[in-house]
Short mmCIF file of C-alpha atoms in Angstrom, two decimals:
data_model
loop_
_atom_site.label_atom_id
_atom_site.label_comp_id
_atom_site.label_asym_id
_atom_site.label_seq_id
_atom_site.Cartn_x
_atom_site.Cartn_y
_atom_site.Cartn_z
CA MET V 228 -26.37 -12.80 -7.64
CA TYR V 229 -23.53 -12.95 -4.96
CA ILE V 230 -22.62 -9.88 -3.19
CA VAL V 231 -19.20 -9.65 -1.51
CA LYS V 232 -19.01 -6.52 0.73
CA ILE V 233 -15.52 -5.60 1.68
CA ASN V 234 -13.99 -3.06 4.10
CA GLY V 235 -10.55 -2.21 5.18
CA SER V 236 -9.42 0.46 7.55
CA ALA V 237 -6.18 1.60 9.42
CA THR V 238 -6.39 3.34 12.77
CA PRO V 239 -4.75 5.64 12.66
CA ASN V 240 -3.66 5.98 9.06
CA PRO V 241 -1.21 4.46 8.67
CA GLY V 242 -1.73 2.23 11.60
CA MET V 243 -3.35 -1.10 12.60
CA ARG V 244 -5.08 -2.68 9.47
CA THR V 245 -8.62 -4.33 9.79
CA ILE V 246 -10.45 -5.99 7.17
CA GLU V 247 -14.10 -6.97 7.21
CA ILE V 248 -15.79 -9.22 4.46
CA ILE V 249 -19.38 -10.38 4.17
CA VAL V 250 -20.58 -12.70 1.43
CA SER V 251 -24.35 -12.83 0.73
CA GLU V 252 -26.69 -14.20 -1.82
CA LYS V 253 -30.37 -13.18 -1.84
CA ASN V 254 -30.51 -11.48 1.50
CA ASN V 255 -28.68 -14.50 3.20
CA ILE V 256 -25.25 -14.18 4.76
CA ILE V 257 -23.09 -17.14 3.33
CA ASP V 258 -19.95 -16.18 5.35
CA GLU V 259 -17.99 -13.39 7.07
CA ILE V 260 -14.56 -12.63 8.07
CA SER V 261 -13.08 -9.85 10.31
CA LYS V 262 -9.52 -9.77 11.27
CA ASP V 263 -6.44 -7.75 11.83
CA MET V 264 -3.81 -7.35 9.14
CA GLY V 265 -0.83 -5.86 10.80
CA SER V 266 0.23 -2.31 10.19
CA GLY V 267 -0.23 -0.30 7.04
CA THR V 268 -2.37 2.16 5.28
CA CYS V 269 -6.22 2.29 4.61
CA HIS V 270 -5.62 1.65 1.08
CA GLU V 271 -3.41 -1.40 1.62
CA ALA V 272 -6.29 -2.55 4.08
CA GLU V 273 -8.89 -2.16 1.39
CA TYR V 274 -6.69 -4.25 -1.02
CA LEU V 275 -6.18 -6.74 1.54
CA ALA V 276 -9.98 -7.04 2.20
CA LEU V 277 -10.60 -7.28 -1.68
CA ILE V 278 -7.91 -10.22 -2.02
CA GLU V 279 -9.47 -11.93 1.10
CA GLY V 280 -12.87 -11.56 -0.47
CA LEU V 281 -11.77 -12.97 -3.79
CA LYS V 282 -9.99 -15.82 -2.11
CA LEU V 283 -13.15 -16.61 -0.06
CA ALA V 284 -15.36 -16.67 -3.09
CA ILE V 285 -12.93 -18.89 -4.81
CA ALA V 286 -13.10 -21.31 -1.75
CA CYS V 287 -16.86 -21.02 -1.97
CA GLU V 288 -16.74 -22.04 -5.45
CA LEU V 289 -18.44 -18.94 -6.77
CA THR V 290 -16.19 -18.40 -9.77
CA ASP V 291 -18.98 -19.36 -12.20
CA SER V 292 -21.57 -17.29 -10.65
CA ASP V 293 -22.58 -13.65 -11.05
CA ILE V 294 -20.77 -11.85 -8.42
CA VAL V 295 -20.17 -8.26 -7.30
CA PHE V 296 -17.48 -6.97 -4.79
CA GLN V 297 -18.50 -3.82 -3.13
CA SER V 298 -16.13 -1.38 -1.55
CA ASP V 299 -16.36 2.32 -0.29
CA ASN V 300 -12.74 3.07 -1.33
CA GLN V 301 -12.82 4.64 -4.80
CA LEU V 302 -8.99 4.62 -5.28
CA VAL V 303 -8.86 0.83 -4.92
CA VAL V 304 -12.09 0.20 -6.99
CA PHE V 305 -10.79 2.52 -9.78
CA GLN V 306 -7.26 1.20 -9.83
CA VAL V 307 -8.50 -2.44 -9.93
CA ASN V 308 -10.82 -1.56 -12.86
CA GLY V 309 -7.86 0.22 -14.61
CA MET V 310 -9.54 3.62 -14.47
CA TYR V 311 -6.65 4.76 -12.37
CA GLN V 312 -2.93 4.29 -12.46
CA VAL V 313 -1.28 2.54 -9.41
CA SER V 314 1.59 4.87 -8.48
CA LYS V 315 2.27 3.90 -4.83
CA ASP V 316 4.92 0.91 -4.90
CA THR V 317 3.19 -0.70 -1.75
CA LEU V 318 -0.11 -0.92 -3.80
CA LYS V 319 1.20 -2.32 -7.06
CA PRO V 320 1.69 -5.95 -5.86
CA LEU V 321 -1.67 -5.80 -4.10
CA ASN V 322 -3.35 -4.56 -7.40
CA THR V 323 -1.52 -7.29 -9.47
CA GLU V 324 -2.79 -9.96 -7.02
CA ALA V 325 -6.34 -8.68 -6.95
CA ARG V 326 -6.56 -8.52 -10.81
CA GLU V 327 -5.07 -11.99 -11.13
CA LEU V 328 -7.67 -13.38 -8.76
CA LEU V 329 -10.45 -11.58 -10.50
CA SER V 330 -9.38 -13.26 -13.77
CA ASN V 331 -10.69 -16.54 -12.13
CA PHE V 332 -14.25 -15.39 -12.29
CA GLN V 333 -16.68 -15.85 -15.26
CA SER V 334 -18.85 -12.89 -14.36
CA ALA V 335 -17.39 -10.64 -11.68
CA ARG V 336 -17.07 -6.82 -11.07
CA VAL V 337 -15.74 -4.52 -8.41
CA GLU V 338 -17.80 -1.44 -7.73
CA TRP V 339 -18.03 1.43 -5.51
CA VAL V 340 -20.80 1.87 -3.14
CA PRO V 341 -21.10 4.69 -0.33
CA LYS V 342 -19.49 4.10 3.03
CA LYS V 343 -22.76 3.64 4.98
CA ARG V 344 -23.70 0.66 2.70
CA ILE V 345 -20.53 -1.28 3.87
CA PHE V 346 -20.45 -1.19 7.57
CA LYS V 347 -21.41 -4.42 8.97
CA ALA V 348 -24.47 -3.30 11.27
CA THR V 349 -26.00 -1.67 7.94
CA VAL V 350 -25.37 -4.74 6.15
CA ILE V 351 -26.92 -7.00 8.56
CA LYS V 352 -29.77 -4.71 9.17
CA ASP V 353 -30.31 -4.38 5.47
CA LEU V 354 -30.22 -8.17 4.96
CA GLU V 355 -32.49 -8.78 8.11
CA TYR V 356 -30.04 -11.26 9.28
CA MET V 357 -31.63 -14.06 11.18
CA GLU V 358 -29.49 -17.03 11.13
CA PRO V 359 -25.75 -17.69 11.94
CA PRO V 360 -23.73 -17.82 8.69
CA ALA V 361 -22.84 -21.26 7.35
CA SER V 362 -19.06 -21.30 6.68
CA CYS V 363 -18.19 -22.49 3.07
CA ALA V 364 -14.47 -22.68 3.68
#
């Protein structure tokens, strides 16, 4: 199973958005991305991280694989899974894009995980990261 850990933040909120994505399989990091995404809110940043993670998984040809996208942002996870309505106009197009990208996968889900499980240092420690990632893009 592939795991895509995503994280988006805005400092302050709203402020400069930053995203981080780590794709792993069987305790091996396959690819990772960290970049600035301009100004906006933390929820927008989390959606952008999910969208970039979905695009990365598609580029890595993982659409036929069992894959889980993990986020610590309950609002985004629950909206993408249809459990919450999307009321903010700025989030509606991001939600639509994320759901459209998800439809490309045979077996994918988006799940909430506690914040401590998302941070890069924790992920790398948990995976006992030993080798540099091999980019698939």
